[in-house]
Amino acid sequence: MKKLPLLWRVALLTGATVGVALGLVGAVADWTLSRKLVQETDLQMASDARELALALRKTGPLSGGGLPENLENEESSVWEIDHGGTVLYRAPFLQAQDRFTRDGFRCVSSRNRTFRVLVKTQDGYRLTLGRDMRELNAILQKAEIAYLLSFPLALAVAIWGGWFLSGYALRPVQAIAAAAEKIGPHALQGRVEIPTEDPDLARLAQILNAMWERLERAFAQEARLTADASHELRTPLTILRNELEEALAKSRSRQDPGEEVFLSLLEQVRRLTTITENLLFLSYADSGQLQLRFQPLDWSGMVEEVAEDARILAGPRGLAVATSIIPNQRVDGDGELLLRLLWNLVDNAVKYSTAGGSVWITLLEDGPWLALSVANTGPTIEAEDQNAIFQRFYRARSVRGTQAAGSGLGLSLCREIVLAHGGEIRYDSPAEHWNRFTVWLQKRPPDAPDRQPSRKSGDAASSPCPMAV
């Protein structure tokens, strides 16, 4: 189950805390009000008992078993009057066995009603008074209903208040997060603004800035090391290749049996040269120094040409190359780099296809984008490898045991070229035993100027591709 955002978790926690607090306060308030009403009732009944004793002294002995009107009380009803062990009056509903022997207050249930009863000895008289508790219970019930009706409103206000206050408190954190999202591998020079109103948030921003500064230095050092190593390797590899080519030419003229050795060495030197050139290219891309010569390009024509070459490459392996390319589609980009992108994708499709399989190349419109797909039959890339296939020198487990040559840099190059053009590249498996790489590039607007200025890779368009979700 998806977790709730922190904002709502804080709001609900605030509501739960306030709800528990309101419940406890309500219970204490109800108990306090009940106790207060009972105390006031007891004081009133004690006063009524004193007034009754005073009236009895003035009236004299009771006769006839009845209660004179001047002794009746509106608040407290007289249940029994005893003088010296003789019952002078007893309420009709009170039985002889219901007599109360101890002075004090008590609650008694009678006739499905609850009464507060006072037994008190006053001026020689033992008086028993009762008071109906319905009025007191009605007051308590009204208070409880009013409290229960206001409880949901108070809870809603508490939740809204928690949501509002947590949102206000998290606003600086969200600002830091938004600034941090803009900092990426090609934009490590960015920093977050240090807030001044909160020392804790200021410390967080300082820690993040220090971390990005260390990362920027590490990335720069890595890119510089790769570029320097590539530069240093280019010259000796070039000399070695030239020497091997010259030696190979001489051995052929003399029909030297060592010709195969020279051919093998020359092939390895060419492979090392390719790796060196690729590493130099990637180091330029990492440091944002990759120079792009943008110009209008016939993207449909370039894809068609590479597809024709792919048919030649696929012939010896018995592969079928099919295409579906919409014509007259143009993009703005560096022709050399985009051709390199096409060749890498097509070469991988042919190289890693199963013998007698198929390669499918399509170019379709997708809103303001052109979607190029290169698919091939073969062992699919496992799910755990799919997030790593664009890393340098990484080879998926499904191709590690094959005889296909590769350095693990081709897809890294493709990704950097696509990103430099403001596009997106993704891998998926549309069907069993099928691999597909899709590249989205922005279509060239019809009214765009014919000449596009050169720019560095870090200045490439960065509008997000809608398909890269």
Short mmCIF file of C-alpha atoms in Angstrom, two decimals:
data_model
loop_
_atom_site.label_atom_id
_atom_site.label_comp_id
_atom_site.label_asym_id
_atom_site.label_seq_id
_atom_site.Cartn_x
_atom_site.Cartn_y
_atom_site.Cartn_z
CA MET A 1 0.00 0.00 0.00
CA LYS A 2 1.27 3.42 -0.93
CA LYS A 3 2.34 5.49 2.04
CA LEU A 4 0.68 8.82 2.70
CA PRO A 5 2.75 11.96 2.10
CA LEU A 6 4.45 13.42 5.16
CA LEU A 7 2.08 16.41 5.04
CA TRP A 8 -0.99 14.23 5.52
CA ARG A 9 0.69 11.95 8.04
CA VAL A 10 1.47 14.97 10.23
CA ALA A 11 -2.09 16.28 9.77
CA LEU A 12 -3.67 12.93 10.72
CA LEU A 13 -1.30 12.48 13.64
CA THR A 14 -2.24 15.96 14.84
CA GLY A 15 -5.93 15.09 14.47
CA ALA A 16 -5.49 11.81 16.38
CA THR A 17 -3.58 13.54 19.17
CA VAL A 18 -6.18 16.30 19.45
CA GLY A 19 -8.97 13.70 19.30
CA VAL A 20 -7.49 11.73 22.21
CA ALA A 21 -6.95 14.96 24.14
CA LEU A 22 -10.53 16.10 23.48
CA GLY A 23 -11.84 12.69 24.55
CA LEU A 24 -9.94 12.85 27.84
CA VAL A 25 -10.99 16.47 28.43
CA GLY A 26 -14.61 15.55 27.68
CA ALA A 27 -14.53 12.63 30.10
CA VAL A 28 -12.99 14.79 32.86
CA ALA A 29 -15.43 17.63 32.14
CA ASP A 30 -18.41 15.24 32.27
CA TRP A 31 -17.24 13.77 35.57
CA THR A 32 -16.58 17.24 37.00
CA LEU A 33 -19.98 18.59 35.91
CA SER A 34 -21.77 15.52 37.32
CA ARG A 35 -19.95 15.87 40.61
CA LYS A 36 -20.70 19.59 40.79
CA LEU A 37 -24.42 19.06 40.13
CA VAL A 38 -24.59 16.32 42.78
CA GLN A 39 -22.83 18.56 45.31
CA GLU A 40 -25.27 21.39 44.64
CA THR A 41 -28.18 18.94 44.98
CA ASP A 42 -26.80 17.68 48.29
CA LEU A 43 -26.45 21.22 49.63
CA GLN A 44 -30.01 22.03 48.59
CA MET A 45 -31.37 18.85 50.23
CA ALA A 46 -29.46 19.56 53.46
CA SER A 47 -30.99 23.03 53.50
CA ASP A 48 -34.45 21.54 52.88
CA ALA A 49 -33.92 19.14 55.81
CA ARG A 50 -33.11 22.01 58.18
CA GLU A 51 -36.15 23.97 57.04
CA LEU A 52 -38.35 20.86 57.52
CA ALA A 53 -37.08 20.30 61.08
CA LEU A 54 -37.76 23.95 61.92
CA ALA A 55 -41.28 23.71 60.50
CA LEU A 56 -41.96 20.52 62.50
CA ARG A 57 -41.08 22.30 65.75
CA LYS A 58 -43.49 25.04 64.92
CA THR A 59 -46.29 22.75 63.72
CA GLY A 60 -46.17 20.27 66.57
CA PRO A 61 -46.94 16.52 66.48
CA LEU A 62 -48.31 15.11 63.21
CA SER A 63 -51.59 13.25 63.21
CA GLY A 64 -53.56 11.26 60.69
CA GLY A 65 -50.47 9.91 58.92
CA GLY A 66 -50.65 12.72 56.39
CA LEU A 67 -48.20 15.54 55.64
CA PRO A 68 -49.44 19.13 56.07
CA GLU A 69 -49.10 21.32 53.00
CA ASN A 70 -46.74 23.72 54.76
CA LEU A 71 -44.23 20.86 55.16
CA GLU A 72 -44.17 19.89 51.51
CA ASN A 73 -41.15 21.03 49.43
CA GLU A 74 -41.06 21.69 45.73
CA GLU A 75 -37.45 20.54 45.32
CA SER A 76 -37.12 17.66 47.82
CA SER A 77 -39.93 15.26 48.60
CA VAL A 78 -40.37 14.01 52.18
CA TRP A 79 -40.14 10.25 52.32
CA GLU A 80 -40.22 9.62 56.09
CA ILE A 81 -40.34 11.46 59.40
CA ASP A 82 -39.33 9.59 62.56
CA HIS A 83 -39.38 10.98 66.08
CA GLY A 84 -37.94 8.93 68.94
CA GLY A 85 -38.38 5.67 67.01
CA THR A 86 -41.98 6.46 66.09
CA VAL A 87 -42.74 6.90 62.40
CA LEU A 88 -44.82 10.05 62.12
CA TYR A 89 -45.00 10.00 58.33
CA ARG A 90 -43.99 7.63 55.55
CA ALA A 91 -44.53 8.17 51.82
CA PRO A 92 -47.10 5.78 50.35
CA PHE A 93 -44.60 4.16 47.95
CA LEU A 94 -42.07 3.49 50.72
CA GLN A 95 -42.26 0.08 52.34
CA ALA A 96 -41.29 -0.65 55.94
CA GLN A 97 -38.32 -2.74 54.83
CA ASP A 98 -37.03 0.22 52.77
CA ARG A 99 -36.10 2.23 55.83
CA PHE A 100 -32.62 3.76 55.89
CA THR A 101 -30.82 3.45 59.20
CA ARG A 102 -27.65 5.47 58.56
CA ASP A 103 -27.44 9.22 58.14
CA GLY A 104 -25.97 10.49 54.88
CA PHE A 105 -26.54 10.73 51.14
CA ARG A 106 -27.12 7.85 48.78
CA CYS A 107 -28.61 7.13 45.35
CA VAL A 108 -31.65 4.86 45.21
CA SER A 109 -33.50 3.40 42.24
CA SER A 110 -37.25 3.19 42.62
CA ARG A 111 -40.07 2.94 40.11
CA ASN A 112 -37.57 2.93 37.23
CA ARG A 113 -36.21 6.26 38.37
CA THR A 114 -33.11 7.31 40.27
CA PHE A 115 -33.38 9.41 43.42
CA ARG A 116 -30.87 11.19 45.58
CA VAL A 117 -31.78 10.34 49.18
CA LEU A 118 -30.75 12.18 52.37
CA VAL A 119 -31.17 10.69 55.83
CA LYS A 120 -30.50 13.27 58.54
CA THR A 121 -31.21 13.55 62.28
CA GLN A 122 -32.16 17.13 63.10
CA ASP A 123 -33.63 18.44 66.42
CA GLY A 124 -34.77 14.95 67.51
CA TYR A 125 -36.36 14.15 64.18
CA ARG A 126 -34.96 11.56 61.78
CA LEU A 127 -35.78 12.92 58.36
CA THR A 128 -35.60 11.07 55.03
CA LEU A 129 -35.79 13.25 51.92
CA GLY A 130 -35.60 12.21 48.28
CA ARG A 131 -35.01 14.15 45.08
CA ASP A 132 -35.64 12.99 41.55
CA MET A 133 -32.39 12.97 39.47
CA ARG A 134 -34.10 13.31 36.09
CA GLU A 135 -33.47 17.03 35.88
CA LEU A 136 -29.81 16.59 36.78
CA ASN A 137 -29.44 13.76 34.24
CA ALA A 138 -31.12 15.91 31.58
CA ILE A 139 -28.57 18.68 32.15
CA LEU A 140 -25.71 16.16 31.86
CA GLN A 141 -27.21 14.64 28.70
CA LYS A 142 -27.56 18.02 27.00
CA ALA A 143 -23.96 18.87 27.82
CA GLU A 144 -22.76 15.49 26.49
CA ILE A 145 -24.76 15.86 23.25
CA ALA A 146 -23.43 19.38 22.71
CA TYR A 147 -19.88 18.15 23.27
CA LEU A 148 -20.29 15.14 20.96
CA LEU A 149 -21.76 17.36 18.21
CA SER A 150 -18.84 19.78 18.44
CA PHE A 151 -16.24 16.96 18.57
CA PRO A 152 -16.15 16.20 14.79
CA LEU A 153 -15.89 19.91 13.99
CA ALA A 154 -13.03 20.35 16.45
CA LEU A 155 -11.34 17.25 15.00
CA ALA A 156 -11.70 18.56 11.43
CA VAL A 157 -10.27 21.93 12.46
CA ALA A 158 -7.36 20.14 14.17
CA ILE A 159 -6.59 18.06 11.04
CA TRP A 160 -6.80 21.14 8.80
CA GLY A 161 -4.60 23.06 11.22
CA GLY A 162 -2.05 20.25 11.28
CA TRP A 163 -2.05 20.08 7.48
CA PHE A 164 -1.68 23.85 7.14
CA LEU A 165 1.04 24.19 9.78
CA SER A 166 3.02 21.18 8.49
CA GLY A 167 2.79 22.58 4.96
CA TYR A 168 4.04 25.93 6.19
CA ALA A 169 6.85 24.25 8.13
CA LEU A 170 7.84 22.06 5.15
CA ARG A 171 7.79 24.92 2.63
CA PRO A 172 11.53 25.68 3.06
CA VAL A 173 12.32 21.94 2.76
CA GLN A 174 10.28 21.77 -0.45
CA ALA A 175 12.18 24.78 -1.78
CA ILE A 176 15.47 23.02 -1.02
CA ALA A 177 14.19 19.84 -2.70
CA ALA A 178 13.09 21.79 -5.81
CA ALA A 179 16.52 23.41 -6.06
CA ALA A 180 18.24 20.07 -5.51
CA GLU A 181 16.25 18.46 -8.35
CA LYS A 182 17.87 20.87 -10.81
CA ILE A 183 21.33 19.63 -9.87
CA GLY A 184 22.34 16.65 -11.99
CA PRO A 185 25.42 14.91 -13.36
CA HIS A 186 25.82 17.65 -15.99
CA ALA A 187 24.88 20.53 -13.69
CA LEU A 188 26.74 19.87 -10.45
CA GLN A 189 27.74 23.51 -10.16
CA GLY A 190 24.27 24.40 -8.87
CA ARG A 191 23.68 25.05 -5.17
CA VAL A 192 20.67 25.51 -2.91
CA GLU A 193 19.99 28.81 -1.25
CA ILE A 194 20.77 28.81 2.47
CA PRO A 195 17.70 29.96 4.47
CA THR A 196 18.34 32.49 7.21
CA GLU A 197 15.16 32.12 9.27
CA ASP A 198 15.82 28.59 10.54
CA PRO A 199 19.25 27.41 11.74
CA ASP A 200 18.34 23.72 11.30
CA LEU A 201 17.35 24.22 7.66
CA ALA A 202 20.42 26.38 7.12
CA ARG A 203 22.59 23.55 8.40
CA LEU A 204 20.80 21.08 6.08
CA ALA A 205 21.39 23.37 3.08
CA GLN A 206 25.05 23.82 4.01
CA ILE A 207 25.54 20.03 4.28
CA LEU A 208 23.89 19.49 0.87
CA ASN A 209 25.99 22.23 -0.74
CA ALA A 210 29.16 20.76 0.74
CA MET A 211 28.20 17.31 -0.54
CA TRP A 212 27.54 18.61 -4.06
CA GLU A 213 30.83 20.49 -4.01
CA ARG A 214 32.66 17.25 -3.18
CA LEU A 215 30.73 15.42 -5.89
CA GLU A 216 31.53 18.14 -8.42
CA ARG A 217 35.25 17.90 -7.61
CA ALA A 218 35.12 14.09 -7.85
CA PHE A 219 33.29 14.16 -11.18
CA ALA A 220 35.66 16.78 -12.55
CA GLN A 221 38.67 14.76 -11.41
CA GLU A 222 37.27 11.59 -12.98
CA ALA A 223 36.49 13.33 -16.26
CA ARG A 224 39.93 14.99 -16.30
CA LEU A 225 41.65 11.67 -15.57
CA THR A 226 39.71 9.90 -18.33
CA ALA A 227 40.40 12.69 -20.82
CA ASP A 228 44.10 12.86 -19.94
CA ALA A 229 44.49 9.08 -20.15
CA SER A 230 42.66 8.99 -23.47
CA HIS A 231 44.81 11.80 -24.85
CA GLU A 232 47.97 10.09 -23.71
CA LEU A 233 46.90 6.76 -25.22
CA ARG A 234 45.88 8.17 -28.61
CA THR A 235 49.41 8.93 -29.80
CA PRO A 236 51.11 5.61 -28.94
CA LEU A 237 48.10 3.67 -30.25
CA THR A 238 48.22 5.63 -33.52
CA ILE A 239 51.94 4.96 -33.87
CA LEU A 240 51.45 1.29 -33.04
CA ARG A 241 48.64 0.95 -35.56
CA ASN A 242 50.69 2.64 -38.30
CA GLU A 243 53.68 0.39 -37.57
CA LEU A 244 51.48 -2.72 -37.63
CA GLU A 245 49.84 -1.68 -40.90
CA GLU A 246 53.28 -1.09 -42.44
CA ALA A 247 54.60 -4.41 -41.13
CA LEU A 248 51.45 -6.15 -42.41
CA ALA A 249 51.94 -4.64 -45.87
CA LYS A 250 55.55 -5.85 -45.98
CA SER A 251 54.64 -9.32 -44.77
CA ARG A 252 52.04 -9.64 -47.49
CA SER A 253 54.57 -8.65 -50.17
CA ARG A 254 56.96 -11.32 -48.87
CA GLN A 255 54.20 -13.81 -48.14
CA ASP A 256 55.38 -13.92 -44.51
CA PRO A 257 53.66 -16.64 -42.38
CA GLY A 258 53.46 -14.07 -39.52
CA GLU A 259 50.74 -12.17 -41.38
CA GLU A 260 47.99 -13.62 -39.19
CA VAL A 261 49.78 -12.39 -36.06
CA PHE A 262 49.98 -8.89 -37.47
CA LEU A 263 46.29 -9.01 -38.40
CA SER A 264 45.32 -10.07 -34.89
CA LEU A 265 47.47 -7.38 -33.29
CA LEU A 266 46.10 -4.74 -35.64
CA GLU A 267 42.54 -5.74 -34.78
CA GLN A 268 43.25 -5.40 -31.04
CA VAL A 269 44.94 -2.03 -31.56
CA ARG A 270 41.93 -0.79 -33.50
CA ARG A 271 39.67 -1.98 -30.70
CA LEU A 272 41.79 -0.17 -28.10
CA THR A 273 41.74 2.93 -30.29
CA THR A 274 37.94 2.79 -30.47
CA ILE A 275 37.66 2.43 -26.69
CA THR A 276 40.05 5.35 -26.20
CA GLU A 277 38.06 7.55 -28.58
CA ASN A 278 34.82 6.58 -26.84
CA LEU A 279 36.22 7.36 -23.40
CA LEU A 280 37.45 10.73 -24.63
CA PHE A 281 33.99 11.45 -26.03
CA LEU A 282 32.33 10.50 -22.72
CA SER A 283 34.76 12.62 -20.71
CA TYR A 284 33.85 15.63 -22.87
CA ALA A 285 30.17 14.87 -22.33
CA ASP A 286 30.65 14.59 -18.55
CA SER A 287 32.44 17.93 -18.34
CA GLY A 288 29.93 19.67 -20.63
CA GLN A 289 32.65 20.37 -23.23
CA LEU A 290 31.15 18.30 -26.03
CA GLN A 291 30.89 20.62 -29.03
CA LEU A 292 27.67 20.13 -31.01
CA ARG A 293 27.32 21.43 -34.56
CA PHE A 294 23.57 21.72 -34.92
CA GLN A 295 22.03 21.85 -38.37
CA PRO A 296 18.78 20.76 -40.05
CA LEU A 297 18.94 17.03 -40.79
CA ASP A 298 16.84 14.68 -42.88
CA TRP A 299 16.24 12.20 -40.06
CA SER A 300 14.10 9.93 -42.22
CA GLY A 301 16.82 9.75 -44.88
CA MET A 302 19.55 9.00 -42.33
CA VAL A 303 17.51 6.16 -40.84
CA GLU A 304 16.83 4.74 -44.33
CA GLU A 305 20.54 4.79 -45.22
CA VAL A 306 21.58 3.04 -42.02
CA ALA A 307 18.77 0.49 -42.49
CA GLU A 308 20.15 -0.33 -45.98
CA ASP A 309 23.61 -0.84 -44.51
CA ALA A 310 22.07 -3.00 -41.79
CA ARG A 311 20.70 -5.35 -44.46
CA ILE A 312 24.25 -5.83 -45.76
CA LEU A 313 25.54 -6.58 -42.24
CA ALA A 314 22.64 -8.93 -41.54
CA GLY A 315 23.06 -10.97 -44.72
CA PRO A 316 25.80 -13.36 -43.54
CA ARG A 317 23.77 -14.23 -40.42
CA GLY A 318 20.52 -14.79 -42.28
CA LEU A 319 18.73 -11.94 -40.53
CA ALA A 320 15.64 -10.27 -41.97
CA VAL A 321 15.69 -6.47 -41.69
CA ALA A 322 12.26 -4.79 -41.93
CA THR A 323 11.55 -1.06 -41.77
CA SER A 324 8.60 1.28 -41.30
CA ILE A 325 9.90 4.84 -41.73
CA ILE A 326 7.70 7.88 -42.31
CA PRO A 327 9.35 10.12 -44.92
CA ASN A 328 10.44 13.76 -44.84
CA GLN A 329 10.95 14.02 -41.07
CA ARG A 330 13.63 16.48 -40.01
CA VAL A 331 15.42 17.24 -36.75
CA ASP A 332 18.01 19.76 -35.61
CA GLY A 333 21.19 18.07 -34.46
CA ASP A 334 24.78 17.12 -34.99
CA GLY A 335 24.78 14.85 -38.03
CA GLU A 336 27.99 13.02 -37.13
CA LEU A 337 26.83 12.22 -33.61
CA LEU A 338 23.32 11.16 -34.65
CA LEU A 339 24.79 8.90 -37.33
CA ARG A 340 26.99 7.40 -34.65
CA LEU A 341 23.87 6.86 -32.52
CA LEU A 342 22.11 5.06 -35.38
CA TRP A 343 25.10 2.85 -36.11
CA ASN A 344 25.50 1.82 -32.47
CA LEU A 345 21.84 0.84 -32.16
CA VAL A 346 21.70 -1.03 -35.46
CA ASP A 347 25.08 -2.71 -34.91
CA ASN A 348 23.90 -3.98 -31.50
CA ALA A 349 20.63 -5.24 -33.02
CA VAL A 350 22.47 -7.21 -35.70
CA LYS A 351 25.27 -8.36 -33.41
CA TYR A 352 23.03 -9.72 -30.62
CA SER A 353 20.21 -11.16 -32.77
CA THR A 354 19.78 -14.91 -32.91
CA ALA A 355 20.84 -16.47 -36.22
CA GLY A 356 17.96 -16.41 -38.71
CA GLY A 357 16.12 -13.82 -36.58
CA SER A 358 14.75 -10.40 -37.39
CA VAL A 359 15.61 -6.73 -36.99
CA TRP A 360 12.80 -4.18 -37.05
CA ILE A 361 13.52 -0.44 -37.54
CA THR A 362 10.68 2.08 -37.27
CA LEU A 363 10.38 5.88 -37.28
CA LEU A 364 7.03 7.27 -36.17
CA GLU A 365 5.57 10.62 -35.16
CA ASP A 366 4.66 11.02 -31.51
CA GLY A 367 3.19 14.49 -31.06
CA PRO A 368 6.09 16.99 -31.21
CA TRP A 369 8.55 14.09 -31.07
CA LEU A 370 9.95 11.56 -33.52
CA ALA A 371 10.19 8.05 -32.06
CA LEU A 372 12.92 5.85 -33.54
CA SER A 373 12.75 2.17 -32.51
CA VAL A 374 15.32 -0.52 -33.24
CA ALA A 375 14.14 -4.00 -32.23
CA ASN A 376 15.69 -7.43 -32.67
CA THR A 377 15.04 -11.03 -31.77
CA GLY A 378 17.33 -12.55 -29.20
CA PRO A 379 17.75 -13.17 -25.47
CA THR A 380 15.97 -10.37 -23.63
CA ILE A 381 17.73 -8.26 -21.03
CA GLU A 382 16.80 -9.35 -17.51
CA ALA A 383 14.86 -6.95 -15.32
CA GLU A 384 17.75 -6.46 -12.86
CA ASP A 385 20.04 -5.50 -15.76
CA GLN A 386 17.72 -2.99 -17.42
CA ASN A 387 18.60 -0.13 -15.07
CA ALA A 388 22.33 -0.68 -15.61
CA ILE A 389 22.66 -1.24 -19.36
CA PHE A 390 23.45 2.44 -19.98
CA GLN A 391 26.34 2.38 -17.51
CA ARG A 392 29.87 2.33 -18.86
CA PHE A 393 31.59 -1.02 -19.40
CA TYR A 394 28.42 -2.82 -18.31
CA ARG A 395 27.33 -5.87 -20.29
CA ALA A 396 24.04 -7.61 -19.58
CA ARG A 397 24.21 -11.17 -18.32
CA SER A 398 22.21 -12.39 -21.34
CA VAL A 399 25.14 -11.49 -23.70
CA ARG A 400 28.19 -12.14 -21.53
CA GLY A 401 28.56 -15.69 -22.76
CA THR A 402 28.18 -14.82 -26.45
CA GLN A 403 30.98 -14.38 -28.97
CA ALA A 404 29.79 -10.87 -29.91
CA ALA A 405 32.57 -8.35 -29.41
CA GLY A 406 31.87 -5.24 -27.41
CA SER A 407 33.38 -2.93 -24.84
CA GLY A 408 30.24 -2.00 -22.93
CA LEU A 409 30.46 1.66 -23.99
CA GLY A 410 28.05 1.71 -26.94
CA LEU A 411 24.83 2.34 -25.03
CA SER A 412 26.57 4.91 -22.80
CA LEU A 413 27.53 6.79 -25.96
CA CYS A 414 23.96 6.54 -27.25
CA ARG A 415 22.54 7.95 -24.03
CA GLU A 416 24.97 10.89 -23.96
CA ILE A 417 24.25 11.72 -27.62
CA VAL A 418 20.49 11.60 -27.04
CA LEU A 419 20.69 13.69 -23.86
CA ALA A 420 22.90 16.23 -25.65
CA HIS A 421 20.06 16.63 -28.18
CA GLY A 422 17.39 17.06 -25.48
CA GLY A 423 15.84 13.65 -26.14
CA GLU A 424 15.27 10.39 -24.30
CA ILE A 425 16.28 6.75 -24.84
CA ARG A 426 14.60 3.74 -23.25
CA TYR A 427 14.72 -0.04 -23.42
CA ASP A 428 11.76 -2.41 -23.31
CA SER A 429 10.78 -5.89 -24.44
CA PRO A 430 7.59 -5.62 -26.55
CA ALA A 431 7.23 -9.41 -26.84
CA GLU A 432 8.93 -12.60 -25.75
CA HIS A 433 12.47 -12.91 -27.16
CA TRP A 434 12.38 -9.34 -28.50
CA ASN A 435 14.55 -6.38 -27.43
CA ARG A 436 13.73 -2.81 -28.38
CA PHE A 437 15.52 0.50 -27.91
CA THR A 438 13.48 3.66 -28.56
CA VAL A 439 14.87 7.15 -29.04
CA TRP A 440 12.72 10.29 -28.91
CA LEU A 441 14.01 13.46 -30.60
CA GLN A 442 12.11 16.69 -31.10
CA LYS A 443 10.81 17.35 -34.60
CA ARG A 444 12.21 20.38 -36.35
CA PRO A 445 9.56 23.14 -36.48
CA PRO A 446 8.63 24.03 -40.06
CA ASP A 447 9.34 27.72 -39.46
CA ALA A 448 12.71 27.17 -37.73
CA PRO A 449 15.73 29.02 -39.24
CA ASP A 450 17.98 26.97 -41.53
CA ARG A 451 21.15 27.63 -39.54
CA GLN A 452 21.47 26.56 -35.92
CA PRO A 453 24.29 27.86 -33.71
CA SER A 454 26.87 25.44 -32.36
CA ARG A 455 26.67 24.83 -28.66
CA LYS A 456 28.05 22.64 -25.89
CA SER A 457 26.27 19.56 -24.63
CA GLY A 458 25.39 21.27 -21.36
CA ASP A 459 23.40 23.88 -23.31
CA ALA A 460 21.22 21.33 -25.15
CA ALA A 461 17.46 21.56 -24.91
CA SER A 462 16.28 20.12 -21.64
CA SER A 463 12.52 19.95 -22.10
CA PRO A 464 11.36 16.57 -20.78
CA CYS A 465 10.18 13.96 -23.23
CA PRO A 466 6.54 13.10 -22.46
CA MET A 467 7.15 9.41 -23.14
CA ALA A 468 9.93 9.13 -20.57
CA VAL A 469 7.67 8.43 -17.65
#
